[in-house]
PDB file of N, CA and C in Angstrom:
ATOM      1  N   UNK F  93     -28.100 -15.130 -40.301  1.00 48.00           N
ATOM      2  CA  UNK F  93     -28.149 -16.070 -39.188  1.00 48.00           C
ATOM      3  C   UNK F  93     -29.534 -16.036 -38.553  1.00 48.00           C
ATOM      4  N   UNK F  94     -29.994 -17.182 -38.211  1.00 49.00           N
ATOM      5  CA  UNK F  94     -31.299 -17.299 -37.578  1.00 49.00           C
ATOM      6  C   UNK F  94     -31.138 -17.299 -36.069  1.00 49.00           C
ATOM      7  N   UNK F  95     -32.015 -16.602 -35.388  1.00 51.00           N
ATOM      8  CA  UNK F  95     -31.968 -16.577 -33.929  1.00 51.00           C
ATOM      9  C   UNK F  95     -33.055 -17.450 -33.344  1.00 51.00           C
ATOM     10  N   UNK F  96     -33.712 -18.234 -34.209  1.00 58.00           N
ATOM     11  CA  UNK F  96     -34.785 -19.098 -33.728  1.00 58.00           C
ATOM     12  C   UNK F  96     -34.202 -20.180 -32.830  1.00 58.00           C
ATOM     13  N   UNK F  97     -34.815 -20.377 -31.729  1.00 58.00           N
ATOM     14  CA  UNK F  97     -34.419 -21.447 -30.832  1.00 58.00           C
ATOM     15  C   UNK F  97     -33.270 -21.097 -29.890  1.00 58.00           C
ATOM     16  N   UNK F  98     -32.682 -19.913 -30.019  1.00 50.00           N
ATOM     17  CA  UNK F  98     -31.605 -19.532 -29.102  1.00 50.00           C
ATOM     18  C   UNK F  98     -32.203 -18.742 -27.954  1.00 50.00           C
ATOM     19  N   UNK F  99     -31.774 -19.038 -26.750  1.00 49.00           N
ATOM     20  CA  UNK F  99     -32.336 -18.315 -25.609  1.00 49.00           C
ATOM     21  C   UNK F  99     -31.864 -16.865 -25.620  1.00 49.00           C
ATOM     22  N   UNK F 100     -32.654 -15.959 -25.071  1.00 51.00           N
ATOM     23  CA  UNK F 100     -32.240 -14.555 -25.018  1.00 51.00           C
ATOM     24  C   UNK F 100     -31.063 -14.388 -24.053  1.00 51.00           C
ATOM     25  N   UNK F 101     -30.278 -13.368 -24.292  1.00 46.00           N
ATOM     26  CA  UNK F 101     -29.148 -13.078 -23.405  1.00 46.00           C
ATOM     27  C   UNK F 101     -29.690 -12.630 -22.048  1.00 46.00           C
ATOM     28  N   UNK F 102     -29.001 -12.992 -20.981  1.00 46.00           N
ATOM     29  CA  UNK F 102     -29.448 -12.519 -19.668  1.00 46.00           C
ATOM     30  C   UNK F 102     -29.251 -11.012 -19.557  1.00 46.00           C
ATOM     31  N   UNK F 103     -30.041 -10.349 -18.730  1.00 49.00           N
ATOM     32  CA  UNK F 103     -29.866  -8.900 -18.588  1.00 49.00           C
ATOM     33  C   UNK F 103     -28.494  -8.584 -18.000  1.00 49.00           C
ATOM     34  N   UNK F 104     -27.935  -7.460 -18.421  1.00 45.00           N
ATOM     35  CA  UNK F 104     -26.629  -7.038 -17.912  1.00 45.00           C
ATOM     36  C   UNK F 104     -26.749  -6.680 -16.436  1.00 45.00           C
ATOM     37  N   UNK F 105     -25.756  -7.081 -15.679  1.00 46.00           N
ATOM     38  CA  UNK F 105     -25.728  -6.748 -14.255  1.00 46.00           C
ATOM     39  C   UNK F 105     -24.448  -5.996 -13.943  1.00 46.00           C
ATOM     40  N   UNK F 106     -24.512  -5.207 -12.932  1.00 45.00           N
ATOM     41  CA  UNK F 106     -23.341  -4.460 -12.498  1.00 45.00           C
ATOM     42  C   UNK F 106     -22.350  -5.414 -11.844  1.00 45.00           C
ATOM     43  N   UNK F 107     -21.086  -5.304 -12.246  1.00 41.00           N
ATOM     44  CA  UNK F 107     -20.062  -6.174 -11.678  1.00 41.00           C
ATOM     45  C   UNK F 107     -19.708  -5.712 -10.276  1.00 41.00           C
ATOM     46  N   UNK F 108     -19.561  -6.658  -9.376  1.00 43.00           N
ATOM     47  CA  UNK F 108     -19.088  -6.359  -8.028  1.00 43.00           C
ATOM     48  C   UNK F 108     -17.865  -7.212  -7.768  1.00 43.00           C
ATOM     49  N   UNK F 109     -16.948  -6.671  -7.031  1.00 39.00           N
ATOM     50  CA  UNK F 109     -15.711  -7.359  -6.728  1.00 39.00           C
ATOM     51  C   UNK F 109     -15.624  -7.583  -5.230  1.00 39.00           C
ATOM     52  N   UNK F 110     -14.974  -8.665  -4.836  1.00 43.00           N
ATOM     53  CA  UNK F 110     -14.822  -8.881  -3.398  1.00 43.00           C
ATOM     54  C   UNK F 110     -13.871  -7.853  -2.811  1.00 43.00           C
ATOM     55  N   UNK F 111     -14.129  -7.493  -1.582  1.00 45.00           N
ATOM     56  CA  UNK F 111     -13.226  -6.589  -0.880  1.00 45.00           C
ATOM     57  C   UNK F 111     -12.419  -7.400   0.114  1.00 45.00           C
ATOM     58  N   UNK F 112     -11.293  -6.860   0.511  1.00 47.00           N
ATOM     59  CA  UNK F 112     -10.456  -7.596   1.445  1.00 47.00           C
ATOM     60  C   UNK F 112     -10.225  -6.781   2.702  1.00 47.00           C
ATOM     61  N   UNK F 113     -10.442  -7.379   3.829  1.00 49.00           N
ATOM     62  CA  UNK F 113     -10.143  -6.773   5.124  1.00 49.00           C
ATOM     63  C   UNK F 113     -10.822  -5.432   5.342  1.00 49.00           C
ATOM     64  N   UNK F 114     -10.113  -4.542   6.033  1.00 49.00           N
ATOM     65  CA  UNK F 114     -10.641  -3.226   6.352  1.00 49.00           C
ATOM     66  C   UNK F 114     -10.452  -2.227   5.225  1.00 49.00           C
ATOM     67  N   UNK F 115      -9.830  -2.656   4.133  1.00 47.00           N
ATOM     68  CA  UNK F 115      -9.493  -1.722   3.069  1.00 47.00           C
ATOM     69  C   UNK F 115     -10.487  -1.761   1.931  1.00 47.00           C
ATOM     70  N   UNK F 116     -11.662  -2.301   2.136  1.00 45.00           N
ATOM     71  CA  UNK F 116     -12.609  -2.519   1.061  1.00 45.00           C
ATOM     72  C   UNK F 116     -13.411  -1.292   0.710  1.00 45.00           C
ATOM     73  N   UNK F 117     -14.511  -1.520   0.066  1.00 44.00           N
ATOM     74  CA  UNK F 117     -15.370  -0.445  -0.395  1.00 44.00           C
ATOM     75  C   UNK F 117     -15.992   0.285   0.795  1.00 44.00           C
ATOM     76  N   UNK F 118     -16.453   1.499   0.533  1.00 50.00           N
ATOM     77  CA  UNK F 118     -16.992   2.311   1.619  1.00 50.00           C
ATOM     78  C   UNK F 118     -18.411   1.925   1.989  1.00 50.00           C
ATOM     79  N   UNK F 119     -19.144   1.313   1.088  1.00 50.00           N
ATOM     80  CA  UNK F 119     -20.500   0.894   1.417  1.00 50.00           C
ATOM     81  C   UNK F 119     -20.715  -0.536   0.952  1.00 50.00           C
ATOM     82  N   UNK F 120     -21.547  -1.283   1.669  1.00 50.00           N
ATOM     83  CA  UNK F 120     -21.765  -2.670   1.283  1.00 50.00           C
ATOM     84  C   UNK F 120     -22.311  -2.766  -0.131  1.00 50.00           C
ATOM     85  N   UNK F 121     -21.748  -3.671  -0.904  1.00 50.00           N
ATOM     86  CA  UNK F 121     -22.208  -3.895  -2.258  1.00 50.00           C
ATOM     87  C   UNK F 121     -21.602  -2.965  -3.292  1.00 50.00           C
ATOM     88  N   UNK F 122     -20.881  -1.929  -2.851  1.00 56.00           N
ATOM     89  CA  UNK F 122     -20.263  -1.014  -3.809  1.00 56.00           C
ATOM     90  C   UNK F 122     -19.088  -1.710  -4.479  1.00 56.00           C
ATOM     91  N   UNK F 123     -18.898  -1.439  -5.737  1.00 60.00           N
ATOM     92  CA  UNK F 123     -17.822  -2.073  -6.493  1.00 60.00           C
ATOM     93  C   UNK F 123     -16.497  -1.401  -6.160  1.00 60.00           C
ATOM     94  N   UNK F 124     -15.467  -2.204  -6.002  1.00 65.00           N
ATOM     95  CA  UNK F 124     -14.116  -1.698  -5.842  1.00 65.00           C
ATOM     96  C   UNK F 124     -13.204  -2.643  -6.600  1.00 65.00           C
ATOM     97  N   UNK F 125     -12.094  -2.139  -7.085  1.00 71.00           N
ATOM     98  CA  UNK F 125     -11.197  -2.999  -7.844  1.00 71.00           C
ATOM     99  C   UNK F 125     -10.715  -4.174  -6.993  1.00 71.00           C
ATOM    100  N   UNK F 126     -10.445  -5.299  -7.622  1.00 73.00           N
ATOM    101  CA  UNK F 126      -9.939  -6.429  -6.848  1.00 73.00           C
ATOM    102  C   UNK F 126      -8.546  -6.120  -6.311  1.00 73.00           C
ATOM    103  N   UNK F 127      -8.220  -6.685  -5.201  1.00 73.00           N
ATOM    104  CA  UNK F 127      -6.903  -6.572  -4.571  1.00 73.00           C
ATOM    105  C   UNK F 127      -6.585  -5.165  -4.078  1.00 73.00           C
ATOM    106  N   UNK F 128      -7.599  -4.337  -3.856  1.00 76.00           N
ATOM    107  CA  UNK F 128      -7.363  -2.989  -3.354  1.00 76.00           C
ATOM    108  C   UNK F 128      -6.641  -3.031  -2.013  1.00 76.00           C
ATOM    109  N   UNK F 129      -6.950  -4.031  -1.203  1.00 75.00           N
ATOM    110  CA  UNK F 129      -6.325  -4.138   0.110  1.00 75.00           C
ATOM    111  C   UNK F 129      -4.835  -4.395   0.055  1.00 75.00           C
ATOM    112  N   UNK F 130      -4.341  -4.851  -1.084  1.00 80.00           N
ATOM    113  CA  UNK F 130      -2.903  -5.104  -1.230  1.00 80.00           C
ATOM    114  C   UNK F 130      -2.162  -3.885  -1.748  1.00 80.00           C
ATOM    115  N   UNK F 131      -2.869  -2.848  -2.127  1.00 92.00           N
ATOM    116  CA  UNK F 131      -2.248  -1.671  -2.726  1.00 92.00           C
ATOM    117  C   UNK F 131      -1.399  -0.848  -1.754  1.00 92.00           C
ATOM    118  N   UNK F 132      -1.811  -0.606  -0.499  1.00 95.00           N
ATOM    119  CA  UNK F 132      -1.000   0.256   0.366  1.00 95.00           C
ATOM    120  C   UNK F 132       0.454  -0.200   0.543  1.00 95.00           C
ATOM    121  N   UNK F 133       0.730  -1.484   0.794  1.00 95.00           N
ATOM    122  CA  UNK F 133       2.142  -1.865   0.903  1.00 95.00           C
ATOM    123  C   UNK F 133       2.911  -1.667  -0.402  1.00 95.00           C
ATOM    124  N   UNK F 134       2.269  -1.952  -1.529  1.00 95.00           N
ATOM    125  CA  UNK F 134       2.955  -1.792  -2.813  1.00 95.00           C
ATOM    126  C   UNK F 134       3.182  -0.319  -3.141  1.00 95.00           C
ATOM    127  N   UNK F 135       2.196   0.509  -2.861  1.00 96.00           N
ATOM    128  CA  UNK F 135       2.379   1.943  -3.069  1.00 96.00           C
ATOM    129  C   UNK F 135       3.453   2.506  -2.147  1.00 96.00           C
ATOM    130  N   UNK F 136       3.509   1.998  -0.928  1.00 96.00           N
ATOM    131  CA  UNK F 136       4.527   2.456   0.017  1.00 96.00           C
ATOM    132  C   UNK F 136       5.917   2.042  -0.455  1.00 96.00           C
ATOM    133  N   UNK F 137       6.042   0.836  -0.973  1.00 96.00           N
ATOM    134  CA  UNK F 137       7.329   0.403  -1.530  1.00 96.00           C
ATOM    135  C   UNK F 137       7.727   1.278  -2.716  1.00 96.00           C
ATOM    136  N   UNK F 138       6.770   1.550  -3.599  1.00 97.00           N
ATOM    137  CA  UNK F 138       7.036   2.441  -4.731  1.00 97.00           C
ATOM    138  C   UNK F 138       7.510   3.806  -4.235  1.00 97.00           C
ATOM    139  N   UNK F 139       6.814   4.335  -3.234  1.00 97.00           N
ATOM    140  CA  UNK F 139       7.190   5.628  -2.681  1.00 97.00           C
ATOM    141  C   UNK F 139       8.574   5.618  -2.064  1.00 97.00           C
ATOM    142  N   UNK F 140       8.910   4.551  -1.356  1.00 96.00           N
ATOM    143  CA  UNK F 140      10.225   4.449  -0.730  1.00 96.00           C
ATOM    144  C   UNK F 140      11.326   4.435  -1.787  1.00 96.00           C
ATOM    145  N   UNK F 141      11.147   3.635  -2.828  1.00 96.00           N
ATOM    146  CA  UNK F 141      12.151   3.558  -3.894  1.00 96.00           C
ATOM    147  C   UNK F 141      12.298   4.918  -4.579  1.00 96.00           C
ATOM    148  N   UNK F 142      11.175   5.572  -4.860  1.00 97.00           N
ATOM    149  CA  UNK F 142      11.226   6.893  -5.489  1.00 97.00           C
ATOM    150  C   UNK F 142      11.956   7.889  -4.592  1.00 97.00           C
ATOM    151  N   UNK F 143      11.656   7.855  -3.302  1.00 96.00           N
ATOM    152  CA  UNK F 143      12.305   8.786  -2.370  1.00 96.00           C
ATOM    153  C   UNK F 143      13.800   8.536  -2.304  1.00 96.00           C
ATOM    154  N   UNK F 144      14.196   7.273  -2.249  1.00 95.00           N
ATOM    155  CA  UNK F 144      15.628   6.935  -2.204  1.00 95.00           C
ATOM    156  C   UNK F 144      16.352   7.406  -3.458  1.00 95.00           C
ATOM    157  N   UNK F 145      15.623   7.508  -4.575  1.00 96.00           N
ATOM    158  CA  UNK F 145      16.219   7.988  -5.819  1.00 96.00           C
ATOM    159  C   UNK F 145      16.097   9.498  -5.971  1.00 96.00           C
ATOM    160  N   UNK F 146      15.551  10.155  -4.954  1.00 95.00           N
ATOM    161  CA  UNK F 146      15.461  11.607  -4.956  1.00 95.00           C
ATOM    162  C   UNK F 146      14.184  12.176  -5.554  1.00 95.00           C
ATOM    163  N   UNK F 147      13.231  11.333  -5.908  1.00 96.00           N
ATOM    164  CA  UNK F 147      11.976  11.780  -6.506  1.00 96.00           C
ATOM    165  C   UNK F 147      10.912  11.928  -5.420  1.00 96.00           C
ATOM    166  N   UNK F 148      10.926  13.058  -4.742  1.00 96.00           N
ATOM    167  CA  UNK F 148       9.999  13.255  -3.627  1.00 96.00           C
ATOM    168  C   UNK F 148       8.563  13.477  -4.090  1.00 96.00           C
ATOM    169  N   UNK F 149       8.379  13.953  -5.317  1.00 96.00           N
ATOM    170  CA  UNK F 149       7.014  14.175  -5.818  1.00 96.00           C
ATOM    171  C   UNK F 149       6.299  12.836  -5.999  1.00 96.00           C
ATOM    172  N   UNK F 150       6.943  11.908  -6.708  1.00 97.00           N
ATOM    173  CA  UNK F 150       6.349  10.586  -6.901  1.00 97.00           C
ATOM    174  C   UNK F 150       6.163   9.886  -5.562  1.00 97.00           C
ATOM    175  N   UNK F 151       7.153   9.995  -4.699  1.00 97.00           N
ATOM    176  CA  UNK F 151       7.076   9.359  -3.386  1.00 97.00           C
ATOM    177  C   UNK F 151       5.893   9.903  -2.587  1.00 97.00           C
ATOM    178  N   UNK F 152       5.727  11.207  -2.570  1.00 97.00           N
ATOM    179  CA  UNK F 152       4.619  11.813  -1.827  1.00 97.00           C
ATOM    180  C   UNK F 152       3.273  11.345  -2.358  1.00 97.00           C
ATOM    181  N   UNK F 153       3.160  11.287  -3.681  1.00 97.00           N
ATOM    182  CA  UNK F 153       1.898  10.817  -4.280  1.00 97.00           C
ATOM    183  C   UNK F 153       1.630   9.363  -3.910  1.00 97.00           C
ATOM    184  N   UNK F 154       2.663   8.523  -3.961  1.00 97.00           N
ATOM    185  CA  UNK F 154       2.477   7.101  -3.639  1.00 97.00           C
ATOM    186  C   UNK F 154       2.056   6.923  -2.180  1.00 97.00           C
ATOM    187  N   UNK F 155       2.709   7.626  -1.268  1.00 97.00           N
ATOM    188  CA  UNK F 155       2.344   7.521   0.148  1.00 97.00           C
ATOM    189  C   UNK F 155       0.930   8.048   0.389  1.00 97.00           C
ATOM    190  N   UNK F 156       0.589   9.154  -0.255  1.00 97.00           N
ATOM    191  CA  UNK F 156      -0.753   9.724  -0.088  1.00 97.00           C
ATOM    192  C   UNK F 156      -1.817   8.772  -0.635  1.00 97.00           C
ATOM    193  N   UNK F 157      -1.557   8.130  -1.770  1.00 95.00           N
ATOM    194  CA  UNK F 157      -2.503   7.151  -2.327  1.00 95.00           C
ATOM    195  C   UNK F 157      -2.683   5.971  -1.376  1.00 95.00           C
ATOM    196  N   UNK F 158      -1.583   5.503  -0.798  1.00 96.00           N
ATOM    197  CA  UNK F 158      -1.664   4.390   0.161  1.00 96.00           C
ATOM    198  C   UNK F 158      -2.541   4.786   1.344  1.00 96.00           C
ATOM    199  N   UNK F 159      -2.385   6.017   1.810  1.00 96.00           N
ATOM    200  CA  UNK F 159      -3.174   6.485   2.947  1.00 96.00           C
ATOM    201  C   UNK F 159      -4.622   6.768   2.561  1.00 96.00           C
ATOM    202  N   UNK F 160      -4.881   7.107   1.308  1.00 95.00           N
ATOM    203  CA  UNK F 160      -6.266   7.271   0.854  1.00 95.00           C
ATOM    204  C   UNK F 160      -7.002   5.936   0.898  1.00 95.00           C
ATOM    205  N   UNK F 161      -6.298   4.861   0.550  1.00 93.00           N
ATOM    206  CA  UNK F 161      -6.914   3.538   0.539  1.00 93.00           C
ATOM    207  C   UNK F 161      -7.078   3.014   1.959  1.00 93.00           C
ATOM    208  N   UNK F 162      -6.031   3.174   2.756  1.00 93.00           N
ATOM    209  CA  UNK F 162      -6.068   2.670   4.138  1.00 93.00           C
ATOM    210  C   UNK F 162      -5.408   3.699   5.053  1.00 93.00           C
ATOM    211  N   UNK F 163      -6.193   4.613   5.638  1.00 94.00           N
ATOM    212  CA  UNK F 163      -5.642   5.698   6.444  1.00 94.00           C
ATOM    213  C   UNK F 163      -4.815   5.237   7.644  1.00 94.00           C
ATOM    214  N   UNK F 164      -5.006   4.018   8.090  1.00 94.00           N
ATOM    215  CA  UNK F 164      -4.260   3.525   9.242  1.00 94.00           C
ATOM    216  C   UNK F 164      -2.933   2.878   8.901  1.00 94.00           C
ATOM    217  N   UNK F 165      -2.480   2.995   7.655  1.00 95.00           N
ATOM    218  CA  UNK F 165      -1.230   2.336   7.250  1.00 95.00           C
ATOM    219  C   UNK F 165      -0.048   3.164   7.756  1.00 95.00           C
ATOM    220  N   UNK F 166       0.507   2.733   8.870  1.00 94.00           N
ATOM    221  CA  UNK F 166       1.504   3.500   9.609  1.00 94.00           C
ATOM    222  C   UNK F 166       2.783   3.767   8.824  1.00 94.00           C
ATOM    223  N   UNK F 167       3.284   2.770   8.100  1.00 94.00           N
ATOM    224  CA  UNK F 167       4.546   2.967   7.384  1.00 94.00           C
ATOM    225  C   UNK F 167       4.421   4.089   6.356  1.00 94.00           C
ATOM    226  N   UNK F 168       3.319   4.123   5.614  1.00 96.00           N
ATOM    227  CA  UNK F 168       3.124   5.198   4.634  1.00 96.00           C
ATOM    228  C   UNK F 168       3.056   6.551   5.336  1.00 96.00           C
ATOM    229  N   UNK F 169       2.384   6.588   6.482  1.00 96.00           N
ATOM    230  CA  UNK F 169       2.275   7.849   7.224  1.00 96.00           C
ATOM    231  C   UNK F 169       3.639   8.320   7.712  1.00 96.00           C
ATOM    232  N   UNK F 170       4.430   7.404   8.262  1.00 94.00           N
ATOM    233  CA  UNK F 170       5.758   7.775   8.759  1.00 94.00           C
ATOM    234  C   UNK F 170       6.662   8.289   7.634  1.00 94.00           C
ATOM    235  N   UNK F 171       6.625   7.591   6.497  1.00 96.00           N
ATOM    236  CA  UNK F 171       7.489   8.000   5.390  1.00 96.00           C
ATOM    237  C   UNK F 171       7.019   9.322   4.779  1.00 96.00           C
ATOM    238  N   UNK F 172       5.709   9.518   4.674  1.00 97.00           N
ATOM    239  CA  UNK F 172       5.205  10.795   4.175  1.00 97.00           C
ATOM    240  C   UNK F 172       5.586  11.926   5.129  1.00 97.00           C
ATOM    241  N   UNK F 173       5.498  11.676   6.424  1.00 96.00           N
ATOM    242  CA  UNK F 173       5.947  12.675   7.403  1.00 96.00           C
ATOM    243  C   UNK F 173       7.443  12.957   7.243  1.00 96.00           C
ATOM    244  N   UNK F 174       8.222  11.925   6.927  1.00 94.00           N
ATOM    245  CA  UNK F 174       9.651  12.118   6.699  1.00 94.00           C
ATOM    246  C   UNK F 174       9.922  13.049   5.532  1.00 94.00           C
ATOM    247  N   UNK F 175       9.173  12.875   4.454  1.00 96.00           N
ATOM    248  CA  UNK F 175       9.341  13.775   3.301  1.00 96.00           C
ATOM    249  C   UNK F 175       8.931  15.194   3.681  1.00 96.00           C
ATOM    250  N   UNK F 176       7.794  15.318   4.344  1.00 95.00           N
ATOM    251  CA  UNK F 176       7.300  16.658   4.714  1.00 95.00           C
ATOM    252  C   UNK F 176       8.251  17.375   5.662  1.00 95.00           C
ATOM    253  N   UNK F 177       8.976  16.625   6.476  1.00 95.00           N
ATOM    254  CA  UNK F 177       9.935  17.215   7.412  1.00 95.00           C
ATOM    255  C   UNK F 177      11.345  17.264   6.845  1.00 95.00           C
ATOM    256  N   UNK F 178      11.465  16.963   5.538  1.00 94.00           N
ATOM    257  CA  UNK F 178      12.735  17.022   4.813  1.00 94.00           C
ATOM    258  C   UNK F 178      13.819  16.147   5.439  1.00 94.00           C
ATOM    259  N   UNK F 179      13.434  14.961   5.878  1.00 93.00           N
ATOM    260  CA  UNK F 179      14.409  14.013   6.416  1.00 93.00           C
ATOM    261  C   UNK F 179      15.234  13.417   5.282  1.00 93.00           C
ATOM    262  N   UNK F 180      16.419  12.987   5.614  1.00 94.00           N
ATOM    263  CA  UNK F 180      17.275  12.286   4.658  1.00 94.00           C
ATOM    264  C   UNK F 180      16.875  10.814   4.683  1.00 94.00           C
ATOM    265  N   UNK F 181      16.463  10.227   3.555  1.00 94.00           N
ATOM    266  CA  UNK F 181      16.020   8.835   3.583  1.00 94.00           C
ATOM    267  C   UNK F 181      17.131   7.861   3.985  1.00 94.00           C
ATOM    268  N   UNK F 182      18.383   8.182   3.677  1.00 94.00           N
ATOM    269  CA  UNK F 182      19.493   7.307   4.066  1.00 94.00           C
ATOM    270  C   UNK F 182      19.630   7.274   5.589  1.00 94.00           C
ATOM    271  N   UNK F 183      19.481   8.418   6.211  1.00 93.00           N
ATOM    272  CA  UNK F 183      19.566   8.473   7.680  1.00 93.00           C
ATOM    273  C   UNK F 183      18.388   7.738   8.318  1.00 93.00           C
ATOM    274  N   UNK F 184      17.209   7.902   7.727  1.00 90.00           N
ATOM    275  CA  UNK F 184      16.025   7.207   8.212  1.00 90.00           C
ATOM    276  C   UNK F 184      16.206   5.690   8.094  1.00 90.00           C
ATOM    277  N   UNK F 185      16.769   5.237   6.979  1.00 92.00           N
ATOM    278  CA  UNK F 185      17.027   3.814   6.784  1.00 92.00           C
ATOM    279  C   UNK F 185      18.012   3.302   7.832  1.00 92.00           C
ATOM    280  N   UNK F 186      19.043   4.082   8.129  1.00 94.00           N
ATOM    281  CA  UNK F 186      20.014   3.684   9.155  1.00 94.00           C
ATOM    282  C   UNK F 186      19.344   3.556  10.520  1.00 94.00           C
ATOM    283  N   UNK F 187      18.409   4.451  10.820  1.00 92.00           N
ATOM    284  CA  UNK F 187      17.696   4.374  12.099  1.00 92.00           C
ATOM    285  C   UNK F 187      16.811   3.134  12.152  1.00 92.00           C
ATOM    286  N   UNK F 188      16.114   2.825  11.040  1.00 90.00           N
ATOM    287  CA  UNK F 188      15.279   1.619  10.997  1.00 90.00           C
ATOM    288  C   UNK F 188      16.123   0.363  11.161  1.00 90.00           C
ATOM    289  N   UNK F 189      17.259   0.324  10.499  1.00 94.00           N
ATOM    290  CA  UNK F 189      18.133  -0.844  10.595  1.00 94.00           C
ATOM    291  C   UNK F 189      18.666  -1.011  12.019  1.00 94.00           C
ATOM    292  N   UNK F 190      19.022   0.092  12.667  1.00 95.00           N
ATOM    293  CA  UNK F 190      19.520   0.027  14.043  1.00 95.00           C
ATOM    294  C   UNK F 190      18.423  -0.468  14.980  1.00 95.00           C
ATOM    295  N   UNK F 191      17.201   0.024  14.785  1.00 93.00           N
ATOM    296  CA  UNK F 191      16.085  -0.422  15.626  1.00 93.00           C
ATOM    297  C   UNK F 191      15.789  -1.901  15.400  1.00 93.00           C
ATOM    298  N   UNK F 192      15.874  -2.356  14.156  1.00 91.00           N
ATOM    299  CA  UNK F 192      15.627  -3.773  13.857  1.00 91.00           C
ATOM    300  C   UNK F 192      16.710  -4.648  14.479  1.00 91.00           C
ATOM    301  N   UNK F 193      17.952  -4.201  14.426  1.00 91.00           N
ATOM    302  CA  UNK F 193      19.052  -4.966  15.018  1.00 91.00           C
ATOM    303  C   UNK F 193      18.909  -5.024  16.537  1.00 91.00           C
ATOM    304  N   UNK F 194      18.518  -3.919  17.138  1.00 92.00           N
ATOM    305  CA  UNK F 194      18.314  -3.884  18.593  1.00 92.00           C
ATOM    306  C   UNK F 194      17.181  -4.827  19.000  1.00 92.00           C
ATOM    307  N   UNK F 195      16.099  -4.816  18.225  1.00 90.00           N
ATOM    308  CA  UNK F 195      14.980  -5.709  18.509  1.00 90.00           C
ATOM    309  C   UNK F 195      15.409  -7.170  18.368  1.00 90.00           C
ATOM    310  N   UNK F 196      16.127  -7.484  17.298  1.00 87.00           N
ATOM    311  CA  UNK F 196      16.566  -8.865  17.072  1.00 87.00           C
ATOM    312  C   UNK F 196      17.506  -9.325  18.183  1.00 87.00           C
ATOM    313  N   UNK F 197      18.375  -8.433  18.660  1.00 88.00           N
ATOM    314  CA  UNK F 197      19.295  -8.787  19.736  1.00 88.00           C
ATOM    315  C   UNK F 197      18.563  -9.029  21.048  1.00 88.00           C
ATOM    316  N   UNK F 198      17.421  -8.357  21.230  1.00 90.00           N
ATOM    317  CA  UNK F 198      16.669  -8.521  22.476  1.00 90.00           C
ATOM    318  C   UNK F 198      15.791  -9.779  22.445  1.00 90.00           C
ATOM    319  N   UNK F 199      15.684 -10.424  21.319  1.00 87.00           N
ATOM    320  CA  UNK F 199      14.829 -11.610  21.165  1.00 87.00           C
ATOM    321  C   UNK F 199      15.636 -12.773  20.597  1.00 87.00           C
ATOM    322  N   UNK F 200      16.423 -13.442  21.435  1.00 81.00           N
ATOM    323  CA  UNK F 200      17.227 -14.566  20.938  1.00 81.00           C
ATOM    324  C   UNK F 200      16.363 -15.744  20.483  1.00 81.00           C
ATOM    325  N   UNK F 201      15.103 -15.758  20.865  1.00 82.00           N
ATOM    326  CA  UNK F 201      14.223 -16.855  20.469  1.00 82.00           C
ATOM    327  C   UNK F 201      13.773 -16.734  19.010  1.00 82.00           C
ATOM    328  N   UNK F 202      14.031 -15.585  18.366  1.00 76.00           N
ATOM    329  CA  UNK F 202      13.633 -15.401  16.982  1.00 76.00           C
ATOM    330  C   UNK F 202      14.670 -15.992  16.043  1.00 76.00           C
ATOM    331  N   UNK F 203      14.204 -16.573  14.968  1.00 71.00           N
ATOM    332  CA  UNK F 203      15.095 -17.089  13.930  1.00 71.00           C
ATOM    333  C   UNK F 203      15.440 -15.941  12.999  1.00 71.00           C
ATOM    334  N   UNK F 204      16.671 -15.502  12.996  1.00 61.00           N
ATOM    335  CA  UNK F 204      17.088 -14.329  12.205  1.00 61.00           C
ATOM    336  C   UNK F 204      17.916 -14.711  11.001  1.00 61.00           C
ATOM    337  N   UNK F 205      17.589 -15.761  10.346  1.00 59.00           N
ATOM    338  CA  UNK F 205      18.326 -16.204   9.169  1.00 59.00           C
ATOM    339  C   UNK F 205      19.062 -15.081   8.595  1.00 59.00           C
TER     340      UNK F 205
END
């Protein structure tokens, strides 16, 4: 094959990904995987499901990863504290449901489909 007349390839550049919200890269211009800001809620959900199934090791890792990405993610912190304090996840769920019902009852203006 002849390479005559073909332009040279552009120089390779380092890929950068957009960051989202407060959960982005630690320094401007640093590369971070796309959608990193969406990881804490998904990791927290994974951790919750694992905990409900009795897998506290996986749950602890998922909550800790969520907090590594976004240290201010309160739900992951609360659930990780629940595991560390050996709470029963079923009892914790009952408390959350009771608090949600109390809140909904105090706000008749909310649509509670």
